[in-house]
Every structure is written in structure tokens, then in C-alpha cells.
PDB file of C-alpha atoms in Angstrom:
ATOM      1  CA  MET A   1     129.280  54.806 -14.031  1.00  0.00           C
ATOM      2  CA  VAL A   2     130.216  52.864 -17.173  1.00  0.00           C
ATOM      3  CA  ASN A   3     133.447  51.675 -15.551  1.00  0.00           C
ATOM      4  CA  GLU A   4     131.545  50.575 -12.466  1.00  0.00           C
ATOM      5  CA  GLY A   5     129.030  48.606 -14.513  1.00  0.00           C
ATOM      6  CA  TYR A   6     125.948  50.728 -13.894  1.00  0.00           C
ATOM      7  CA  LEU A   7     125.793  52.032 -17.478  1.00  0.00           C
ATOM      8  CA  ARG A   8     126.810  50.620 -20.834  1.00  0.00           C
ATOM      9  CA  LYS A   9     127.413  52.524 -24.063  1.00  0.00           C
ATOM     10  CA  GLU A  10     126.355  51.173 -27.449  1.00  0.00           C
ATOM     11  CA  LYS A  11     127.938  52.947 -30.405  1.00  0.00           C
ATOM     12  CA  GLY A  12     125.428  54.755 -32.580  1.00  0.00           C
ATOM     13  CA  SER A  13     122.605  54.068 -30.152  1.00  0.00           C
ATOM     14  CA  GLY A  14     123.118  55.596 -26.745  1.00  0.00           C
ATOM     15  CA  THR A  15     123.882  54.924 -23.107  1.00  0.00           C
ATOM     16  CA  TYR A  16     121.807  52.397 -21.196  1.00  0.00           C
ATOM     17  CA  VAL A  17     121.375  51.421 -17.565  1.00  0.00           C
ATOM     18  CA  ASN A  18     122.402  47.848 -16.900  1.00  0.00           C
ATOM     19  CA  GLU A  19     119.737  45.867 -15.118  1.00  0.00           C
ATOM     20  CA  ILE A  20     120.860  45.055 -11.615  1.00  0.00           C
ATOM     21  CA  PRO A  21     119.084  42.143  -9.906  1.00  0.00           C
ATOM     22  CA  LYS A  22     116.921  43.328  -7.019  1.00  0.00           C
ATOM     23  CA  PRO A  23     116.016  41.334  -3.921  1.00  0.00           C
ATOM     24  CA  GLN A  24     112.486  39.972  -4.053  1.00  0.00           C
ATOM     25  CA  THR A  25     110.235  42.167  -1.939  1.00  0.00           C
ATOM     26  CA  GLU A  26     106.502  42.617  -1.865  1.00  0.00           C
ATOM     27  CA  THR A  27     106.875  45.918  -3.725  1.00  0.00           C
ATOM     28  CA  ASN A  28     108.875  44.704  -6.693  1.00  0.00           C
ATOM     29  CA  ILE A  29     106.970  41.425  -6.922  1.00  0.00           C
ATOM     30  CA  ASN A  30     103.837  43.497  -7.453  1.00  0.00           C
ATOM     31  CA  SER A  31     105.614  45.518 -10.138  1.00  0.00           C
ATOM     32  CA  GLU A  32     106.113  42.306 -12.153  1.00  0.00           C
ATOM     33  CA  ASN A  33     109.629  43.466 -13.103  1.00  0.00           C
ATOM     34  CA  LYS A  34     108.270  46.259 -15.257  1.00  0.00           C
ATOM     35  CA  THR A  35     110.772  48.453 -17.094  1.00  0.00           C
ATOM     36  CA  ILE A  36     110.443  52.153 -17.844  1.00  0.00           C
ATOM     37  CA  GLY A  37     112.320  53.582 -20.813  1.00  0.00           C
ATOM     38  CA  VAL A  38     113.851  57.019 -20.319  1.00  0.00           C
ATOM     39  CA  ILE A  39     115.017  58.995 -23.344  1.00  0.00           C
ATOM     40  CA  THR A  40     116.674  62.361 -22.766  1.00  0.00           C
ATOM     41  CA  THR A  41     118.528  64.642 -25.141  1.00  0.00           C
ATOM     42  CA  TYR A  42     121.662  64.391 -23.010  1.00  0.00           C
ATOM     43  CA  ILE A  43     122.723  62.279 -20.025  1.00  0.00           C
ATOM     44  CA  SER A  44     125.933  63.546 -18.459  1.00  0.00           C
ATOM     45  CA  ASP A  45     125.653  67.296 -19.071  1.00  0.00           C
ATOM     46  CA  TYR A  46     124.033  70.261 -17.379  1.00  0.00           C
ATOM     47  CA  ILE A  47     120.779  69.553 -15.432  1.00  0.00           C
ATOM     48  CA  PHE A  48     120.127  66.118 -16.946  1.00  0.00           C
ATOM     49  CA  PRO A  49     122.002  63.953 -14.391  1.00  0.00           C
ATOM     50  CA  THR A  50     119.872  65.491 -11.627  1.00  0.00           C
ATOM     51  CA  ILE A  51     116.623  64.822 -13.505  1.00  0.00           C
ATOM     52  CA  ILE A  52     117.680  61.237 -14.204  1.00  0.00           C
ATOM     53  CA  ARG A  53     118.679  60.763 -10.563  1.00  0.00           C
ATOM     54  CA  GLY A  54     115.151  61.728  -9.522  1.00  0.00           C
ATOM     55  CA  ILE A  55     113.623  59.265 -11.987  1.00  0.00           C
ATOM     56  CA  GLU A  56     115.924  56.420 -10.957  1.00  0.00           C
ATOM     57  CA  LYS A  57     115.419  57.099  -7.258  1.00  0.00           C
ATOM     58  CA  GLU A  58     111.639  56.897  -7.498  1.00  0.00           C
ATOM     59  CA  LEU A  59     111.546  53.873  -9.821  1.00  0.00           C
ATOM     60  CA  ARG A  60     113.934  51.991  -7.555  1.00  0.00           C
ATOM     61  CA  GLU A  61     111.669  52.701  -4.573  1.00  0.00           C
ATOM     62  CA  VAL A  62     108.721  50.991  -6.276  1.00  0.00           C
ATOM     63  CA  GLY A  63     110.721  48.120  -7.793  1.00  0.00           C
ATOM     64  CA  TYR A  64     110.699  49.211 -11.441  1.00  0.00           C
ATOM     65  CA  SER A  65     113.718  48.875 -13.728  1.00  0.00           C
ATOM     66  CA  LEU A  66     115.037  51.731 -15.873  1.00  0.00           C
ATOM     67  CA  LEU A  67     116.395  51.629 -19.423  1.00  0.00           C
ATOM     68  CA  LEU A  68     118.191  54.876 -20.278  1.00  0.00           C
ATOM     69  CA  ALA A  69     119.149  56.325 -23.650  1.00  0.00           C
ATOM     70  CA  SER A  70     120.085  59.725 -25.061  1.00  0.00           C
ATOM     71  CA  THR A  71     119.504  61.316 -28.454  1.00  0.00           C
ATOM     72  CA  ASN A  72     122.028  64.187 -28.407  1.00  0.00           C
ATOM     73  CA  ASN A  73     119.098  66.179 -29.802  1.00  0.00           C
ATOM     74  CA  ASP A  74     119.382  64.259 -33.079  1.00  0.00           C
ATOM     75  CA  TYR A  75     116.401  62.752 -34.932  1.00  0.00           C
ATOM     76  CA  GLU A  76     118.246  59.682 -36.176  1.00  0.00           C
ATOM     77  CA  GLN A  77     119.520  58.856 -32.706  1.00  0.00           C
ATOM     78  CA  GLU A  78     116.025  59.397 -31.313  1.00  0.00           C
ATOM     79  CA  LYS A  79     114.689  56.893 -33.842  1.00  0.00           C
ATOM     80  CA  GLU A  80     117.287  54.345 -32.750  1.00  0.00           C
ATOM     81  CA  CYS A  81     116.430  54.939 -29.103  1.00  0.00           C
ATOM     82  CA  LEU A  82     112.715  54.431 -29.739  1.00  0.00           C
ATOM     83  CA  GLU A  83     113.351  51.245 -31.708  1.00  0.00           C
ATOM     84  CA  ARG A  84     115.544  50.002 -28.865  1.00  0.00           C
ATOM     85  CA  MET A  85     112.776  50.669 -26.351  1.00  0.00           C
ATOM     86  CA  ILE A  86     110.192  48.883 -28.502  1.00  0.00           C
ATOM     87  CA  GLU A  87     112.531  45.920 -29.002  1.00  0.00           C
ATOM     88  CA  PHE A  88     113.131  45.694 -25.266  1.00  0.00           C
ATOM     89  CA  GLY A  89     109.394  45.835 -24.567  1.00  0.00           C
ATOM     90  CA  VAL A  90     109.295  48.700 -22.103  1.00  0.00           C
ATOM     91  CA  ASP A  91     106.075  49.190 -20.165  1.00  0.00           C
ATOM     92  CA  GLY A  92     106.171  52.981 -20.330  1.00  0.00           C
ATOM     93  CA  LEU A  93     108.285  55.859 -21.621  1.00  0.00           C
ATOM     94  CA  ILE A  94     109.569  59.101 -20.136  1.00  0.00           C
ATOM     95  CA  VAL A  95     110.868  61.231 -23.000  1.00  0.00           C
ATOM     96  CA  GLU A  96     112.520  64.575 -23.432  1.00  0.00           C
ATOM     97  CA  PRO A  97     111.634  65.361 -27.059  1.00  0.00           C
ATOM     98  CA  THR A  98     114.278  66.006 -29.688  1.00  0.00           C
ATOM     99  CA  LYS A  99     114.206  69.432 -31.382  1.00  0.00           C
ATOM    100  CA  SER A 100     110.668  69.901 -30.108  1.00  0.00           C
ATOM    101  CA  ASN A 101     110.068  73.144 -32.013  1.00  0.00           C
ATOM    102  CA  GLN A 102     110.596  71.517 -35.418  1.00  0.00           C
ATOM    103  CA  TYR A 103     108.850  68.868 -37.461  1.00  0.00           C
ATOM    104  CA  ASN A 104     109.983  65.473 -36.230  1.00  0.00           C
ATOM    105  CA  PRO A 105     110.173  62.547 -38.690  1.00  0.00           C
ATOM    106  CA  ASN A 106     109.681  60.140 -35.765  1.00  0.00           C
ATOM    107  CA  LEU A 107     106.161  61.305 -34.904  1.00  0.00           C
ATOM    108  CA  ALA A 108     104.598  58.215 -36.508  1.00  0.00           C
ATOM    109  CA  THR A 109     106.598  56.004 -34.144  1.00  0.00           C
ATOM    110  CA  TYR A 110     105.190  57.871 -31.154  1.00  0.00           C
ATOM    111  CA  VAL A 111     101.676  57.384 -32.525  1.00  0.00           C
ATOM    112  CA  THR A 112     102.371  53.652 -32.871  1.00  0.00           C
ATOM    113  CA  LEU A 113     103.532  53.478 -29.257  1.00  0.00           C
ATOM    114  CA  ARG A 114     100.300  55.109 -28.099  1.00  0.00           C
ATOM    115  CA  GLU A 115      98.228  52.768 -30.253  1.00  0.00           C
ATOM    116  CA  HIS A 116      99.917  49.878 -28.460  1.00  0.00           C
ATOM    117  CA  LYS A 117      98.814  51.391 -25.127  1.00  0.00           C
ATOM    118  CA  ILE A 118     102.362  52.180 -24.016  1.00  0.00           C
ATOM    119  CA  PRO A 119     101.998  55.271 -21.819  1.00  0.00           C
ATOM    120  CA  ILE A 120     104.289  58.193 -22.609  1.00  0.00           C
ATOM    121  CA  VAL A 121     104.981  61.337 -20.638  1.00  0.00           C
ATOM    122  CA  MET A 122     107.269  64.065 -21.934  1.00  0.00           C
ATOM    123  CA  ILE A 123     109.481  66.254 -19.777  1.00  0.00           C
ATOM    124  CA  ASN A 124     110.799  69.806 -20.313  1.00  0.00           C
ATOM    125  CA  ALA A 125     108.879  70.113 -23.604  1.00  0.00           C
ATOM    126  CA  THR A 126     106.420  68.230 -25.780  1.00  0.00           C
ATOM    127  CA  TYR A 127     105.524  67.688 -29.413  1.00  0.00           C
ATOM    128  CA  GLU A 128     102.583  70.051 -29.755  1.00  0.00           C
ATOM    129  CA  VAL A 129     101.035  68.180 -32.700  1.00  0.00           C
ATOM    130  CA  LEU A 130     100.787  64.954 -30.660  1.00  0.00           C
ATOM    131  CA  ASN A 131      98.914  66.367 -27.662  1.00  0.00           C
ATOM    132  CA  THR A 132     101.075  64.165 -25.435  1.00  0.00           C
ATOM    133  CA  SER A 133     100.999  64.311 -21.634  1.00  0.00           C
ATOM    134  CA  PHE A 134     103.814  66.427 -20.237  1.00  0.00           C
ATOM    135  CA  ILE A 135     105.669  67.596 -17.137  1.00  0.00           C
ATOM    136  CA  CYS A 136     107.245  70.974 -17.858  1.00  0.00           C
ATOM    137  CA  VAL A 137     108.219  74.333 -16.474  1.00  0.00           C
ATOM    138  CA  ASP A 138     106.085  77.261 -17.662  1.00  0.00           C
ATOM    139  CA  ASP A 139     108.727  78.581 -20.060  1.00  0.00           C
ATOM    140  CA  VAL A 140     106.667  81.592 -21.104  1.00  0.00           C
ATOM    141  CA  GLU A 141     106.717  82.648 -17.474  1.00  0.00           C
ATOM    142  CA  THR A 142     110.429  81.799 -17.289  1.00  0.00           C
ATOM    143  CA  GLY A 143     111.201  84.202 -20.139  1.00  0.00           C
ATOM    144  CA  TYR A 144     108.871  86.784 -18.661  1.00  0.00           C
ATOM    145  CA  ILE A 145     110.321  86.887 -15.139  1.00  0.00           C
ATOM    146  CA  ALA A 146     113.924  86.773 -16.394  1.00  0.00           C
ATOM    147  CA  THR A 147     113.260  89.817 -18.581  1.00  0.00           C
ATOM    148  CA  LYS A 148     111.198  91.536 -15.892  1.00  0.00           C
ATOM    149  CA  GLU A 149     114.142  91.205 -13.501  1.00  0.00           C
ATOM    150  CA  LEU A 150     116.285  93.327 -15.805  1.00  0.00           C
ATOM    151  CA  ILE A 151     113.506  95.815 -16.488  1.00  0.00           C
ATOM    152  CA  GLU A 152     112.861  96.304 -12.772  1.00  0.00           C
ATOM    153  CA  HIS A 153     116.561  97.101 -12.404  1.00  0.00           C
ATOM    154  CA  HIS A 154     116.072  99.907 -14.945  1.00  0.00           C
ATOM    155  CA  HIS A 155     117.525  98.236 -18.038  1.00  0.00           C
ATOM    156  CA  LYS A 156     115.898  99.578 -21.183  1.00  0.00           C
ATOM    157  CA  LYS A 157     118.034  97.980 -23.889  1.00  0.00           C
ATOM    158  CA  ILE A 158     117.906  94.209 -23.452  1.00  0.00           C
ATOM    159  CA  LEU A 159     119.217  91.382 -25.626  1.00  0.00           C
ATOM    160  CA  LEU A 160     117.699  87.874 -25.658  1.00  0.00           C
ATOM    161  CA  ILE A 161     119.779  84.826 -26.579  1.00  0.00           C
ATOM    162  CA  THR A 162     117.510  81.838 -27.213  1.00  0.00           C
ATOM    163  CA  LYS A 163     117.619  78.364 -28.754  1.00  0.00           C
ATOM    164  CA  ILE A 164     115.063  78.088 -31.506  1.00  0.00           C
ATOM    165  CA  ASP A 165     114.924  74.369 -32.381  1.00  0.00           C
ATOM    166  CA  ASP A 166     113.616  73.453 -28.918  1.00  0.00           C
ATOM    167  CA  LEU A 167     110.148  74.447 -27.725  1.00  0.00           C
ATOM    168  CA  GLN A 168     111.536  75.924 -24.518  1.00  0.00           C
ATOM    169  CA  GLY A 169     113.360  78.551 -26.554  1.00  0.00           C
ATOM    170  CA  LYS A 170     110.232  79.575 -28.430  1.00  0.00           C
ATOM    171  CA  TYR A 171     108.251  79.908 -25.217  1.00  0.00           C
ATOM    172  CA  ARG A 172     111.008  81.842 -23.443  1.00  0.00           C
ATOM    173  CA  MET A 173     111.133  84.216 -26.405  1.00  0.00           C
ATOM    174  CA  LYS A 174     107.373  84.651 -26.078  1.00  0.00           C
ATOM    175  CA  GLY A 175     107.852  85.538 -22.413  1.00  0.00           C
ATOM    176  CA  PHE A 176     110.615  88.009 -23.301  1.00  0.00           C
ATOM    177  CA  ILE A 177     108.357  89.796 -25.775  1.00  0.00           C
ATOM    178  CA  LYS A 178     105.455  89.736 -23.319  1.00  0.00           C
ATOM    179  CA  ALA A 179     107.559  91.439 -20.622  1.00  0.00           C
ATOM    180  CA  CYS A 180     108.948  94.056 -22.996  1.00  0.00           C
ATOM    181  CA  GLU A 181     105.456  94.943 -24.191  1.00  0.00           C
ATOM    182  CA  ALA A 182     104.079  95.054 -20.646  1.00  0.00           C
ATOM    183  CA  TYR A 183     106.772  97.511 -19.539  1.00  0.00           C
ATOM    184  CA  ASP A 184     107.073  99.532 -22.770  1.00  0.00           C
ATOM    185  CA  VAL A 185     110.611  98.363 -23.504  1.00  0.00           C
ATOM    186  CA  GLN A 186     111.405  98.760 -27.178  1.00  0.00           C
ATOM    187  CA  ILE A 187     112.188  95.648 -29.228  1.00  0.00           C
ATOM    188  CA  SER A 188     114.033  95.810 -32.550  1.00  0.00           C
ATOM    189  CA  ALA A 189     115.170  93.234 -35.080  1.00  0.00           C
ATOM    190  CA  ASP A 190     118.488  93.142 -33.225  1.00  0.00           C
ATOM    191  CA  SER A 191     116.961  92.468 -29.815  1.00  0.00           C
ATOM    192  CA  ILE A 192     116.887  88.676 -30.258  1.00  0.00           C
ATOM    193  CA  ILE A 193     119.688  86.327 -31.286  1.00  0.00           C
ATOM    194  CA  THR A 194     118.689  82.728 -32.001  1.00  0.00           C
ATOM    195  CA  TYR A 195     120.725  79.579 -32.415  1.00  0.00           C
ATOM    196  CA  THR A 196     120.189  75.841 -32.882  1.00  0.00           C
ATOM    197  CA  THR A 197     121.823  72.672 -31.598  1.00  0.00           C
ATOM    198  CA  GLU A 198     124.243  72.776 -34.528  1.00  0.00           C
ATOM    199  CA  THR A 199     125.148  76.474 -34.183  1.00  0.00           C
ATOM    200  CA  THR A 200     125.646  76.599 -30.402  1.00  0.00           C
ATOM    201  CA  GLU A 201     129.416  77.053 -30.577  1.00  0.00           C
ATOM    202  CA  SER A 202     129.305  79.834 -33.172  1.00  0.00           C
ATOM    203  CA  VAL A 203     126.566  81.924 -31.540  1.00  0.00           C
ATOM    204  CA  TYR A 204     128.953  83.597 -29.080  1.00  0.00           C
ATOM    205  CA  GLU A 205     130.853  85.334 -31.868  1.00  0.00           C
ATOM    206  CA  GLU A 206     127.525  86.713 -33.109  1.00  0.00           C
ATOM    207  CA  ILE A 207     126.617  87.894 -29.601  1.00  0.00           C
ATOM    208  CA  ILE A 208     129.922  89.741 -29.177  1.00  0.00           C
ATOM    209  CA  LYS A 209     129.473  91.441 -32.559  1.00  0.00           C
ATOM    210  CA  GLN A 210     125.957  92.512 -31.592  1.00  0.00           C
ATOM    211  CA  LEU A 211     127.129  93.934 -28.272  1.00  0.00           C
ATOM    212  CA  LYS A 212     129.809  95.975 -30.037  1.00  0.00           C
ATOM    213  CA  LYS A 213     127.303  97.100 -32.660  1.00  0.00           C
ATOM    214  CA  GLN A 214     124.800  98.192 -29.991  1.00  0.00           C
ATOM    215  CA  PRO A 215     126.822  99.738 -27.143  1.00  0.00           C
ATOM    216  CA  ASP A 216     123.610 100.825 -25.393  1.00  0.00           C
ATOM    217  CA  ILE A 217     122.729  97.207 -24.523  1.00  0.00           C
ATOM    218  CA  THR A 218     123.018  96.788 -20.745  1.00  0.00           C
ATOM    219  CA  GLY A 219     121.033  93.615 -20.021  1.00  0.00           C
ATOM    220  CA  ILE A 220     121.119  90.100 -21.484  1.00  0.00           C
ATOM    221  CA  VAL A 221     118.636  87.247 -20.981  1.00  0.00           C
ATOM    222  CA  CYS A 222     120.189  83.869 -21.813  1.00  0.00           C
ATOM    223  CA  TYR A 223     118.377  80.694 -22.848  1.00  0.00           C
ATOM    224  CA  ASN A 224     119.968  78.817 -19.971  1.00  0.00           C
ATOM    225  CA  ASP A 225     122.783  78.929 -17.428  1.00  0.00           C
ATOM    226  CA  MET A 226     125.149  77.093 -19.761  1.00  0.00           C
ATOM    227  CA  VAL A 227     124.911  79.861 -22.350  1.00  0.00           C
ATOM    228  CA  ALA A 228     125.116  82.531 -19.649  1.00  0.00           C
ATOM    229  CA  ASN A 229     128.179  80.934 -18.036  1.00  0.00           C
ATOM    230  CA  THR A 230     130.029  80.608 -21.353  1.00  0.00           C
ATOM    231  CA  LEU A 231     129.115  84.137 -22.392  1.00  0.00           C
ATOM    232  CA  ILE A 232     130.291  85.581 -19.082  1.00  0.00           C
ATOM    233  CA  SER A 233     133.618  83.776 -19.460  1.00  0.00           C
ATOM    234  CA  LYS A 234     134.117  85.199 -22.959  1.00  0.00           C
ATOM    235  CA  LEU A 235     133.122  88.712 -21.893  1.00  0.00           C
ATOM    236  CA  LEU A 236     135.500  88.640 -18.944  1.00  0.00           C
ATOM    237  CA  THR A 237     138.308  87.516 -21.240  1.00  0.00           C
ATOM    238  CA  LEU A 238     137.615  90.542 -23.448  1.00  0.00           C
ATOM    239  CA  GLY A 239     137.922  92.843 -20.457  1.00  0.00           C
ATOM    240  CA  TYR A 240     134.250  93.471 -19.760  1.00  0.00           C
ATOM    241  CA  ARG A 241     132.911  93.446 -16.203  1.00  0.00           C
ATOM    242  CA  ILE A 242     129.812  91.651 -14.928  1.00  0.00           C
ATOM    243  CA  PRO A 243     127.490  93.214 -13.850  1.00  0.00           C
ATOM    244  CA  GLU A 244     129.078  96.663 -14.270  1.00  0.00           C
ATOM    245  CA  ASP A 245     129.103  96.495 -18.093  1.00  0.00           C
ATOM    246  CA  PHE A 246     126.436  93.858 -18.698  1.00  0.00           C
ATOM    247  CA  SER A 247     123.776  92.452 -16.381  1.00  0.00           C
ATOM    248  CA  ILE A 248     123.018  88.832 -17.237  1.00  0.00           C
ATOM    249  CA  VAL A 249     120.142  86.506 -16.297  1.00  0.00           C
ATOM    250  CA  GLY A 250     120.272  82.763 -16.920  1.00  0.00           C
ATOM    251  CA  ASN A 251     117.664  80.035 -16.668  1.00  0.00           C
ATOM    252  CA  ASP A 252     117.450  76.671 -14.826  1.00  0.00           C
ATOM    253  CA  ASP A 253     119.401  77.382 -11.591  1.00  0.00           C
ATOM    254  CA  SER A 254     122.050  74.806 -12.510  1.00  0.00           C
ATOM    255  CA  THR A 255     125.353  74.268 -10.706  1.00  0.00           C
ATOM    256  CA  LEU A 256     126.908  76.489 -13.396  1.00  0.00           C
ATOM    257  CA  SER A 257     125.014  79.462 -11.982  1.00  0.00           C
ATOM    258  CA  GLN A 258     127.468  79.615  -9.076  1.00  0.00           C
ATOM    259  CA  MET A 259     130.685  78.709 -10.854  1.00  0.00           C
ATOM    260  CA  GLY A 260     133.391  80.845 -12.413  1.00  0.00           C
ATOM    261  CA  GLY A 261     133.414  83.660  -9.873  1.00  0.00           C
ATOM    262  CA  ILE A 262     130.078  85.201 -10.909  1.00  0.00           C
ATOM    263  CA  ASN A 263     126.951  84.247  -8.964  1.00  0.00           C
ATOM    264  CA  LEU A 264     124.333  84.215 -11.681  1.00  0.00           C
ATOM    265  CA  THR A 265     120.815  85.524 -11.267  1.00  0.00           C
ATOM    266  CA  THR A 266     118.670  82.805 -12.799  1.00  0.00           C
ATOM    267  CA  THR A 267     115.252  81.130 -12.771  1.00  0.00           C
ATOM    268  CA  GLU A 268     114.231  78.014 -10.901  1.00  0.00           C
ATOM    269  CA  HIS A 269     113.979  74.550 -12.477  1.00  0.00           C
ATOM    270  CA  PRO A 270     112.692  71.626 -10.348  1.00  0.00           C
ATOM    271  CA  LYS A 271     115.215  69.124 -11.791  1.00  0.00           C
ATOM    272  CA  GLU A 272     115.227  66.169  -9.354  1.00  0.00           C
ATOM    273  CA  ASN A 273     111.610  66.823  -8.337  1.00  0.00           C
ATOM    274  CA  MET A 274     110.656  66.769 -12.019  1.00  0.00           C
ATOM    275  CA  GLY A 275     112.344  63.385 -12.358  1.00  0.00           C
ATOM    276  CA  ILE A 276     110.525  62.049  -9.304  1.00  0.00           C
ATOM    277  CA  ALA A 277     107.200  63.396 -10.589  1.00  0.00           C
ATOM    278  CA  ALA A 278     107.781  61.831 -14.027  1.00  0.00           C
ATOM    279  CA  ALA A 279     108.493  58.429 -12.464  1.00  0.00           C
ATOM    280  CA  GLN A 280     105.406  58.689 -10.258  1.00  0.00           C
ATOM    281  CA  TRP A 281     103.300  59.756 -13.259  1.00  0.00           C
ATOM    282  CA  ILE A 282     104.327  56.808 -15.426  1.00  0.00           C
ATOM    283  CA  VAL A 283     103.959  54.223 -12.639  1.00  0.00           C
ATOM    284  CA  LYS A 284     100.487  55.455 -11.628  1.00  0.00           C
ATOM    285  CA  THR A 285      99.370  55.513 -15.266  1.00  0.00           C
ATOM    286  CA  ILE A 286     100.570  51.947 -15.817  1.00  0.00           C
ATOM    287  CA  GLU A 287      98.963  50.650 -12.647  1.00  0.00           C
ATOM    288  CA  ASN A 288      95.681  52.575 -12.945  1.00  0.00           C
ATOM    289  CA  GLY A 289      95.277  52.369 -16.715  1.00  0.00           C
ATOM    290  CA  VAL A 290      94.376  56.078 -16.870  1.00  0.00           C
ATOM    291  CA  SER A 291      96.732  58.925 -17.723  1.00  0.00           C
ATOM    292  CA  GLU A 292      97.612  61.258 -14.891  1.00  0.00           C
ATOM    293  CA  GLU A 293      97.206  65.033 -15.221  1.00  0.00           C
ATOM    294  CA  ASN A 294      99.834  67.215 -16.876  1.00  0.00           C
ATOM    295  CA  ILE A 295     102.185  69.074 -14.536  1.00  0.00           C
ATOM    296  CA  LEU A 296     103.258  72.661 -15.238  1.00  0.00           C
ATOM    297  CA  TYR A 297     105.708  74.154 -12.752  1.00  0.00           C
ATOM    298  CA  THR A 298     105.636  77.894 -12.111  1.00  0.00           C
ATOM    299  CA  PRO A 299     109.208  79.230 -11.976  1.00  0.00           C
ATOM    300  CA  LYS A 300     110.559  81.931  -9.719  1.00  0.00           C
ATOM    301  CA  ILE A 301     113.546  84.231  -9.985  1.00  0.00           C
ATOM    302  CA  ILE A 302     116.664  83.451  -7.954  1.00  0.00           C
ATOM    303  CA  ARG A 303     118.544  86.680  -7.341  1.00  0.00           C
ATOM    304  CA  ARG A 304     122.304  86.665  -7.054  1.00  0.00           C
ATOM    305  CA  THR A 305     124.923  89.208  -8.160  1.00  0.00           C
ATOM    306  CA  SER A 306     124.970  89.243 -11.972  1.00  0.00           C
ATOM    307  CA  VAL A 307     122.335  92.008 -12.277  1.00  0.00           C
ATOM    308  CA  LYS A 308     123.121  95.649 -11.485  1.00  0.00           C
ATOM    309  CA  ASP A 309     120.479  98.269 -10.770  1.00  0.00           C
ATOM    310  CA  LEU A 310     121.265 101.125 -13.175  1.00  0.00           C
ATOM    311  CA  GLU A 311     119.660 103.596 -10.760  1.00  0.00           C
ATOM    312  CA  ASP A 312     122.624 102.958  -8.453  1.00  0.00           C
ATOM    313  CA  LYS A 313     124.706 105.131 -10.784  1.00  0.00           C
ATOM    314  CA  LYS A 314     122.782 108.194  -9.703  1.00  0.00           C
TER     315      LYS A 314
END
């Protein structure tokens, strides 16, 4: 997209959508060439291109322009993205927060944006201390149904792998604990492995050590499909079988869930529909002058072949 002129990269700042002149129609004349800033943690990886496609599709339909930037889940890059949006004079912001489960040094900038009546809606997570409008999946329920899927297939020793610097990871862990308590599945100090943006690559070594240390583990709930897909690849390389040796549940129903020879049981994420809803939210708020309601999607389990029913052994 950069080579074709749709995007441009600015070193140390991010990736931006080039403004493409639009034919004058009644719709985009009424929009007064308004521009919506979109800040996501990543642009080209995982589920983010699909979310962005939904945003762009809807904004294009109503004649709004889009200015896109990514933070790589880094506070300093988020600050630069926000300053870029302010400098450009965007009319509204769609933001996926950076490290949403930690204190963010950029919170004052968000407060300033709100004081200047620039509407903001956050996707996938939010900064709890700001009480900002959001469009998210119910991640407590996500963690709950992913864990429940293993429990209902008679797994009693379950390991959770979750990302702890993002709010989604905290909520999914809450759902994991909720399901274990509801079904009397024992949790120990070794039942949860956490990682952060910076320790993503090294967490797999820790997981393998834990699995060898606790040979009675039969089920694993992963933070997302990316973690599940990478873990499955490493386990297969070590000679383990999925789901015969380990049953694994991912999250987000990404394209990765059906790659690599293992069809991954996972949970639903609205992706493109979330992007469309975010674009509709921000446009309606700008045009009506009143914030729209928050949106909380209820996930469902998507069953494939990575979970084995242990009762089948009998």
C-alpha cells in the first residue's frame, strides 16, 4: 500500500493514509472534508488490517477522510501520534489504547483533546481512569467461555497464557478464574503465565518449561490466536501432538486460527464490524454533538479441532 501511494511511512512517527481527492458529491460536501484520526497499536499484523478496513470503508461511504497511525504499543510513539493528530486538526479520534492496563503518561493529552471537544472512541480496550467511550468485546466473557470449553471437555488441569500490560489480558484472566471457580477447577500459582509486549518472544520458553514441570496439564487457554498458533508450532516441533497431548483454545478467530495444519478452537471477534461501528460512532457523535452509547460485543466459541474430549479415552 505504501508502494501504491495509499500509505506513507514517517520514521519515528507511524504510518499514515495519504489523502486521495474525492469527487464532489452531496454526501462529502455535507461532511465539509472532515478527517478522522485512527490510532491503533499495530497496522499490518493480526486482526488490525480487518478492523482498519471496516473503518476506512464506512468513512469513505460518508465522505470523511482518514489519517492512520500506529503506536507499536509504545507510549512515546503514542505521544507522537497524538501530537500529529492535533497538529493536523482531526475532527475526531478512534483509538486503540497503548498498554491499557498500565499507567499511561499520555493521559493528560487525552484530557486536553476532550476539553477541546474532539470526540474520542476507544476500540478493543479503554483507559479505565478516563471513563472514555468504547467499543469492545466482553473480554471477561471471552476468557470465561474459552476456559469453559476445556472444562466441558473434561480438562481439569488448565494453563492460561495471558498478556498483562493490555486490559484485554486482565479481563480474560478474570474470566478464566471465574470459570475455574464456577466449575470447581483448581487454580495454583502455576496455572497462569503472564507476559508483556516486551517479553512476548521469550514467553514460549517459559510455557514449555511449565508444561514439562506439570505433566498433568492437558488444556491451554491462550491470550489470542497469534500466541496459540506460535505455541502449537513449537509444540509440534518438540514432538507433541495437538489435541492428543494438549488441547488449545485461542481468542479472536483470526486467519491464523486455520493455518498451520491445526484448526484452532477460538472465540469470536467482530473485527470489520467493529471498525464499521467505530466509524459510525464517531461520525454520528460529530454530527449530532452528543456521544453515542458504548458498544460491548458478546463473544461466542467457535469450535474446531484443537480441543479433545478426555472422556473419549474411556
